[in-house]
mmCIF file of C-alpha atoms in Angstrom:
data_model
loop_
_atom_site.group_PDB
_atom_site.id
_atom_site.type_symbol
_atom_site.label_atom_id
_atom_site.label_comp_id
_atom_site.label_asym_id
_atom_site.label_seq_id
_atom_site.Cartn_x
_atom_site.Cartn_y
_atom_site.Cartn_z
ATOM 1 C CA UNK M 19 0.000 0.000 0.000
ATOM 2 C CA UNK M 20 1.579 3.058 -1.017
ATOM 3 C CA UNK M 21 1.572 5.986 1.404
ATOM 4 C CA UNK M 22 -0.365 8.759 2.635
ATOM 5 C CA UNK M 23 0.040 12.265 1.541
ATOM 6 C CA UNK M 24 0.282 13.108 4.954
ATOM 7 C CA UNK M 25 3.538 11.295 5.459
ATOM 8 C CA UNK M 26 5.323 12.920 2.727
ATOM 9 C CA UNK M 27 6.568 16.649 2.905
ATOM 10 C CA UNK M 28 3.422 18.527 3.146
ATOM 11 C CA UNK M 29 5.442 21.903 1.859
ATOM 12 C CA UNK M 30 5.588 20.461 -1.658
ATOM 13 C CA UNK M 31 2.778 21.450 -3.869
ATOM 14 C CA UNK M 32 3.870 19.294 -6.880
ATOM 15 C CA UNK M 33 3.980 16.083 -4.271
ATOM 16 C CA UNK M 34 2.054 13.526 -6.419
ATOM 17 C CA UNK M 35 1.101 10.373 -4.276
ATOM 18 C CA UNK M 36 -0.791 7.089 -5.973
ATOM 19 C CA UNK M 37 -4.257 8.516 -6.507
ATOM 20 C CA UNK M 38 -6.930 6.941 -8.482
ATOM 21 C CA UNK M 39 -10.320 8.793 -9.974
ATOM 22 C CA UNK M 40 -11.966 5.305 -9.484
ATOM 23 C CA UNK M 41 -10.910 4.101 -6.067
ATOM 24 C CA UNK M 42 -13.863 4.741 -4.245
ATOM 25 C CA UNK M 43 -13.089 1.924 -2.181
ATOM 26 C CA UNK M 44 -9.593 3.514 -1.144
ATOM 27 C CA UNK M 45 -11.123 7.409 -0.771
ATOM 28 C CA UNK M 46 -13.933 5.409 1.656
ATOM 29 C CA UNK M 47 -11.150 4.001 3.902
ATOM 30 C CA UNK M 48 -9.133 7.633 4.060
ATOM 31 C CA UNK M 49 -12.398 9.303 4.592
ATOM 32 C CA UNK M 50 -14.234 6.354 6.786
ATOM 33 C CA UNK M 51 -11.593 6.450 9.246
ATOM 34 C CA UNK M 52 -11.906 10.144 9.782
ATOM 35 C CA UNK M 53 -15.316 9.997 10.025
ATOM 36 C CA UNK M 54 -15.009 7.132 12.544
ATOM 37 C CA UNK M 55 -12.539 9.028 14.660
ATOM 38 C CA UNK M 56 -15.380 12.077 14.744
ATOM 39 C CA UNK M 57 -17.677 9.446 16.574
ATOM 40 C CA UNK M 58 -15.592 6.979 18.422
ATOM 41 C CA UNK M 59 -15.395 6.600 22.055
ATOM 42 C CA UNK M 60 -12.813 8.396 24.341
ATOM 43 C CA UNK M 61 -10.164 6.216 25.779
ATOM 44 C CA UNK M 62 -10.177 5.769 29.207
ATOM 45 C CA UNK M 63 -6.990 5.922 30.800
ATOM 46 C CA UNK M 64 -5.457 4.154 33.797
ATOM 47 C CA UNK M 65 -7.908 4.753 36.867
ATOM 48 C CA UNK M 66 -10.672 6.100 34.991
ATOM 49 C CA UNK M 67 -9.309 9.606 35.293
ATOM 50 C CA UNK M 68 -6.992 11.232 33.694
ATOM 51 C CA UNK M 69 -7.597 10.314 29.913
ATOM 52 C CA UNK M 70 -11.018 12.277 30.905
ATOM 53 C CA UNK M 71 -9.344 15.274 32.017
ATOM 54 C CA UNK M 72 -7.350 15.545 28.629
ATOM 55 C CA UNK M 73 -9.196 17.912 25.990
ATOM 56 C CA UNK M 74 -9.916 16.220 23.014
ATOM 57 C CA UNK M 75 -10.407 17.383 19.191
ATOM 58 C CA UNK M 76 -13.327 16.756 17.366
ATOM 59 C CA UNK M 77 -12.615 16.055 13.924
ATOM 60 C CA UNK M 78 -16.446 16.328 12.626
ATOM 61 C CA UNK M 79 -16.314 19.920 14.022
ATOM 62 C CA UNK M 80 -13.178 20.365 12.191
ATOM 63 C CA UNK M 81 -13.779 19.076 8.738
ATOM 64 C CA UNK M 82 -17.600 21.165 8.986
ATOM 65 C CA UNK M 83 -15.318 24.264 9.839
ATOM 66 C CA UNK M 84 -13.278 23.973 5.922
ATOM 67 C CA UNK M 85 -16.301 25.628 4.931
ATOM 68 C CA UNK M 86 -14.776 28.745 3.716
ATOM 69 C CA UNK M 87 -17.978 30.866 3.440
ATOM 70 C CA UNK M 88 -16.667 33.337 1.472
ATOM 71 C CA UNK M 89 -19.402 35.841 -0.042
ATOM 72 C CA UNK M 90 -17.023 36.668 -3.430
ATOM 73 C CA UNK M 91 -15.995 33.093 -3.620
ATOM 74 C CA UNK M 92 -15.759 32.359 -7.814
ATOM 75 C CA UNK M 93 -15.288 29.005 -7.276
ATOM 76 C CA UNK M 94 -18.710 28.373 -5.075
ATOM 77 C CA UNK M 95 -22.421 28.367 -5.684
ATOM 78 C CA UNK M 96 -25.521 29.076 -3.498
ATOM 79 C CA UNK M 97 -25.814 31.594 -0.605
ATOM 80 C CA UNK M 98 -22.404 32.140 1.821
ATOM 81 C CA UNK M 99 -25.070 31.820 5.222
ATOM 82 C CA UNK M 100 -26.670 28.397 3.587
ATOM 83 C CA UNK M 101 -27.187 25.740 6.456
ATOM 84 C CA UNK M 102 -25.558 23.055 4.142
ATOM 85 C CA UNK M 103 -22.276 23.578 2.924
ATOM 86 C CA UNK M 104 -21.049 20.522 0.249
ATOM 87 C CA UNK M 105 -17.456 20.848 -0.240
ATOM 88 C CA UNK M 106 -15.961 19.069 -3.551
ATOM 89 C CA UNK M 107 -12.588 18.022 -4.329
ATOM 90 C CA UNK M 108 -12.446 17.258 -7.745
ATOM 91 C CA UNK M 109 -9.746 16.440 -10.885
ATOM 92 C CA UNK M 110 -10.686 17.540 -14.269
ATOM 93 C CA UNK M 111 -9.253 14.509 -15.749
ATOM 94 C CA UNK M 112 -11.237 12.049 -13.884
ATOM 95 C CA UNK M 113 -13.947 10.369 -14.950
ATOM 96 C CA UNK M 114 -16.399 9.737 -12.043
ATOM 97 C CA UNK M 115 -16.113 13.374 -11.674
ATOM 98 C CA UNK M 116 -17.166 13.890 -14.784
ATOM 99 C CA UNK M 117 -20.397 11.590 -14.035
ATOM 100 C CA UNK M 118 -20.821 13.635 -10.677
ATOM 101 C CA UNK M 119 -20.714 16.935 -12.640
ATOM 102 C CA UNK M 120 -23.322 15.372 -15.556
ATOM 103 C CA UNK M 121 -25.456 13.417 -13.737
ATOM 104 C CA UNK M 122 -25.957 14.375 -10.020
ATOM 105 C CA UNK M 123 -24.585 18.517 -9.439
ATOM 106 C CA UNK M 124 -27.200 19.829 -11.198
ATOM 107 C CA UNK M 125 -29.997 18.351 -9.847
ATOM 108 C CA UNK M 126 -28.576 19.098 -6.516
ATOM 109 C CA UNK M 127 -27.977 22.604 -7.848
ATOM 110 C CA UNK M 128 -32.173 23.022 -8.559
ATOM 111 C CA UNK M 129 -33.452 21.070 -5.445
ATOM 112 C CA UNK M 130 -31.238 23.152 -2.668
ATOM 113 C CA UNK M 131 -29.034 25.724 -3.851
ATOM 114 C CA UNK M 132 -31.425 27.838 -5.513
ATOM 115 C CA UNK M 133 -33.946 27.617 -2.572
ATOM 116 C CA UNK M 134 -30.792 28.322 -0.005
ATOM 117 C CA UNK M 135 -30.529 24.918 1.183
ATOM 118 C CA UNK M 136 -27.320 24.263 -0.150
ATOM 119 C CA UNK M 137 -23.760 25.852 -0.781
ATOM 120 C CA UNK M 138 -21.590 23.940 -3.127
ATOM 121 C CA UNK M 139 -17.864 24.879 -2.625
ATOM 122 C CA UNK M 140 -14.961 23.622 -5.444
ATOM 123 C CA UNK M 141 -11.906 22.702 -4.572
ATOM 124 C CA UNK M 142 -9.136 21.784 -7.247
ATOM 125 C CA UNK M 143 -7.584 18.820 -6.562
ATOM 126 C CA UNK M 144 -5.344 17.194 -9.434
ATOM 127 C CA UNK M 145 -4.042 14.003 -9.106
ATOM 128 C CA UNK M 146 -3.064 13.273 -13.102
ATOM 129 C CA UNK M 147 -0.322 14.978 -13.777
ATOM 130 C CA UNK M 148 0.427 18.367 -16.015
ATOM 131 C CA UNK M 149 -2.866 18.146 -17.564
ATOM 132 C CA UNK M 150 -4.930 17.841 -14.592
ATOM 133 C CA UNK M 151 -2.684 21.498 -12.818
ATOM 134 C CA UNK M 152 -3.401 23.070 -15.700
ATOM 135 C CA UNK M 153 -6.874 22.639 -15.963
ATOM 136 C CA UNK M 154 -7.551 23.764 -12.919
ATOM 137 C CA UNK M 155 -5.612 26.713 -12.870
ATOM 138 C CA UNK M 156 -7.875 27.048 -16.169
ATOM 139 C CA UNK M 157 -10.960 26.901 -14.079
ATOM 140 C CA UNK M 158 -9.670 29.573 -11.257
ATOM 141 C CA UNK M 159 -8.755 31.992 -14.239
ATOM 142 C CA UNK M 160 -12.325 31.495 -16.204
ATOM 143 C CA UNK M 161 -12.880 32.194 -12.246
ATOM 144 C CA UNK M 162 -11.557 35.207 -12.105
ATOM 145 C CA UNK M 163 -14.613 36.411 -14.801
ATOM 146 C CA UNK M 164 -17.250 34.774 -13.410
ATOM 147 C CA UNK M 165 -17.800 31.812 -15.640
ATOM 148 C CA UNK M 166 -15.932 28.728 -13.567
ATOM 149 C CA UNK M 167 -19.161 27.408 -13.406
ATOM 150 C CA UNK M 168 -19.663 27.545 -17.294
ATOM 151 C CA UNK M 169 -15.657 26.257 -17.620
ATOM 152 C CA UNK M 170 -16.880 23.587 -14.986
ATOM 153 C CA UNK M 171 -19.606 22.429 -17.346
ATOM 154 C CA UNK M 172 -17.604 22.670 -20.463
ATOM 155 C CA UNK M 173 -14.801 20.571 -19.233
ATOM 156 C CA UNK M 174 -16.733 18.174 -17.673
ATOM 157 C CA UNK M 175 -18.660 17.364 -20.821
ATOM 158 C CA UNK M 176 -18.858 13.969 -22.468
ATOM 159 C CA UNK M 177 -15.780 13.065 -24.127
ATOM 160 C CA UNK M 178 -14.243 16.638 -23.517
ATOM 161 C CA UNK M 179 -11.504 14.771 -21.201
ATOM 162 C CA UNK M 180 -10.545 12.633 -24.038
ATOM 163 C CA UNK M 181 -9.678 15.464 -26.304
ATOM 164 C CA UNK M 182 -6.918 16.531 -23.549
ATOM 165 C CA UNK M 183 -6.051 19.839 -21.593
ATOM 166 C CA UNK M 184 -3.241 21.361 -23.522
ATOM 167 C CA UNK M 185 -2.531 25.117 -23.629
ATOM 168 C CA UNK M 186 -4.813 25.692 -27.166
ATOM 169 C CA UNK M 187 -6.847 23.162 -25.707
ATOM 170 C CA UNK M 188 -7.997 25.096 -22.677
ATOM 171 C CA UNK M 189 -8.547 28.613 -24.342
ATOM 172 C CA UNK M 190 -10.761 26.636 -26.906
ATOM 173 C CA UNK M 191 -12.828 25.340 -23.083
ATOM 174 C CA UNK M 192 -12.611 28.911 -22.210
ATOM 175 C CA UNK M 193 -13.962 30.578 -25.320
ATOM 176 C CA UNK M 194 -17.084 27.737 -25.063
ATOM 177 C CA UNK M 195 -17.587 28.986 -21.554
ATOM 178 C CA UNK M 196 -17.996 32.508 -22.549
ATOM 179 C CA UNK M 197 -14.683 33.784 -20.510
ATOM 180 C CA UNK M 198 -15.111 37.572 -22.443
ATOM 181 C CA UNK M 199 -11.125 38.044 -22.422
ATOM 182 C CA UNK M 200 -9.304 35.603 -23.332
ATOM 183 C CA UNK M 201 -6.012 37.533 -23.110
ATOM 184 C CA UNK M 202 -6.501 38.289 -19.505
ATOM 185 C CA UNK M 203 -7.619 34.473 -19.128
ATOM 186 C CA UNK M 204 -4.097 32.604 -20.438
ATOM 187 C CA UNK M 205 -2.206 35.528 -18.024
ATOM 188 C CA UNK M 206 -4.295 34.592 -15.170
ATOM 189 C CA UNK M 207 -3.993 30.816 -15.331
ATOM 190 C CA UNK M 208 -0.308 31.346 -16.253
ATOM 191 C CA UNK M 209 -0.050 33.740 -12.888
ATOM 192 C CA UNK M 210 0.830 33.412 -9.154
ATOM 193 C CA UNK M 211 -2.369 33.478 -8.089
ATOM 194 C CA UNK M 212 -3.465 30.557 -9.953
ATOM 195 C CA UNK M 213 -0.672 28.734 -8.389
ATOM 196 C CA UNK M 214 -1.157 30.024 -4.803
ATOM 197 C CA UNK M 215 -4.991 29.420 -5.321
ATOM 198 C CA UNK M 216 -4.513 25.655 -6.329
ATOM 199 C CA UNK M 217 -1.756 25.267 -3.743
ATOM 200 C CA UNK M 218 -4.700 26.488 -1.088
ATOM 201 C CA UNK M 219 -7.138 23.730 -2.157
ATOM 202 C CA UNK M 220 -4.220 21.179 -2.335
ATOM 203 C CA UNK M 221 -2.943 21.494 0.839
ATOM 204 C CA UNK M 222 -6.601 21.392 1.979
ATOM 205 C CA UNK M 223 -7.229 17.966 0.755
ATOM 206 C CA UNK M 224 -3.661 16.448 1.784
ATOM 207 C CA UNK M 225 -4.442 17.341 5.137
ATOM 208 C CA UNK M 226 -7.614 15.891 5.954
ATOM 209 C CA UNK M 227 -6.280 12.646 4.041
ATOM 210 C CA UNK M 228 -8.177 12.839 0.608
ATOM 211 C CA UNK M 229 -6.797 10.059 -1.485
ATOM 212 C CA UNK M 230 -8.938 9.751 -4.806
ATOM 213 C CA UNK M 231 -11.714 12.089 -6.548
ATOM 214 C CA UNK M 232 -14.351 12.935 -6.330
ATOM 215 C CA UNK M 233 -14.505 13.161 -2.733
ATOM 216 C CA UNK M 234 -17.019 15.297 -0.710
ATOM 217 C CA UNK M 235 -17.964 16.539 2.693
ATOM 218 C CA UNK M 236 -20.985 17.590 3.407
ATOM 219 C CA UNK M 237 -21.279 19.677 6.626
ATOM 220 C CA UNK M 238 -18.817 17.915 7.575
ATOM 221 C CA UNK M 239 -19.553 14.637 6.762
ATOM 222 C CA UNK M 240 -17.291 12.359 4.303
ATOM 223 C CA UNK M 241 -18.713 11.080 0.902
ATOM 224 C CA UNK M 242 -16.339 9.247 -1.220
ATOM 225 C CA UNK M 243 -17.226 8.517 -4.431
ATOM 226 C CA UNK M 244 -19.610 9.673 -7.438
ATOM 227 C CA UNK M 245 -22.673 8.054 -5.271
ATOM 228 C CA UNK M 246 -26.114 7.928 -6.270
ATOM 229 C CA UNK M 247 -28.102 11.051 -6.071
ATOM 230 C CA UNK M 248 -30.016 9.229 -3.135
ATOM 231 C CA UNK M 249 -26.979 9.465 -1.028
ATOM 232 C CA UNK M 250 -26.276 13.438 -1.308
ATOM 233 C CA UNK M 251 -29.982 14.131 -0.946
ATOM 234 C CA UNK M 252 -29.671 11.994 2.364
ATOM 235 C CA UNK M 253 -27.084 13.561 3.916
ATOM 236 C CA UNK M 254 -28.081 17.446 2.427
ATOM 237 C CA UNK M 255 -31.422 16.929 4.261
ATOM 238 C CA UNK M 256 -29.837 15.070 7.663
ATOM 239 C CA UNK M 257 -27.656 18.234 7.783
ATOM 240 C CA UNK M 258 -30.174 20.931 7.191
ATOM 241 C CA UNK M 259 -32.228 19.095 10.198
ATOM 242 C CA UNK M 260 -29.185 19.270 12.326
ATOM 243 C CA UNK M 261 -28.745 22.512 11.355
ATOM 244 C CA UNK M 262 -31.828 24.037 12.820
ATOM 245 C CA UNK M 263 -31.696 22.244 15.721
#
């Protein structure tokens, strides 16, 4: 079994551990065990006593606090105050992604965001290679003119993974998205901030232990895997129930 991100150097942005789109399996062990440690027991300590006394951190409360919550985010949807915040770590490249961003976002997107259930938050995490960092640094740019979510769409599109994202490639994703300047587009995904931006979301991901995409927390909660559209409805409506408790 190869090893976590976590035990490698975390200050290295270009660290590229095994990672696979379709390991579900492997992103439900990374993500199970965190969600187990949010609900296991306390050890008790010799004499009943002083393991109690110890404060102890709550990882649930931790992974529900990545919500970022940002009102000028360009790489989230729905209303910054919404009860539910999903949180998305995604690769361009990969497949079940793709499927996710087809087949289950935008029904989410009509059911709860645009009745303020729901806040979906992006984060760009690529695990293929070249291609992968450059298409997201693609989707931050197209960010930067409010049309990541039109990029999003664009890239995601069947077969558009097939046809690769090279430099040319990208602008062409860009002009189908509507970016209006395309100039100012190939500067800002070439940029520092692009970079710095992907970096952020990277880091992000290493440290809670993400291991394959798509991977999702909702308030909180781990979801590996492009589930069923069952499974995020579930766990949207469980947290909006906690949520006005």
């Amino acid at each position: 079994m190869s090893p976590s991100p976590s035990s490698s150097s975390s200050s290295s942005s270009r660290r590229k551990p095994l990672l696979y789109c379709a390991g579900v399996a492997i992103a439900a062990v990374t993500l199970g065990i965190v969600s187990w440690q949010a609900t296991a027991p306390a050890e008790k300590g010799s004499g009943g006593s002083s393991a109690a006394a110890s404060p102890r951190t709550d990882p649930a409360a931790a992974l529900k606090a990545l919500a970022r919550r940002e009102p000028g985010d360009k790489l989230a949807v729905g209303r910054a105050d919404a009860p539910v915040v999903l949180i998305e770590y995604s690769d361009f490249k990969c497949g079940y992604c793709g499927k996710f961003a087809r087949d289950t976002e935008p029904a989410l997107v009509k059911k709860y965001v645009e009745n303020g259930t729901l806040r979906i938050e992006w984060r760009n995490f690529p695990i293929f290679g070249a291609d992968s960092e450059a298409a997201a640094k693609a989707a931050w740019a197209a960010g930067q003119q409010d049309r990541f979510e039109q990029f999003h769409a664009a890239a995601y599109a069947e077969g558009a993974k097939e046809k690769g994202f090279a430099g040319p490639r990208l602008v062409e994703l860009a002009q189908q998205a509507g970016v209006p300047d395309l100039e100012r587009f190939s500067a800002d995904m070439a940029g520092e901030q692009a970079a710095a931006a992907l970096k952020k979301d990277q880091d992000e991901g290493y440290r809670i232990g993400v291991t394959s995409t798509p991977s999702f927390l909702v308030n909180g909660k781990p979801i590996a895997g492009a589930q069923p559209l069952d499974a995020f409805t579930a766990a949207i409506a469980q947290a909006a129930a906690a949520a006005k408790q």
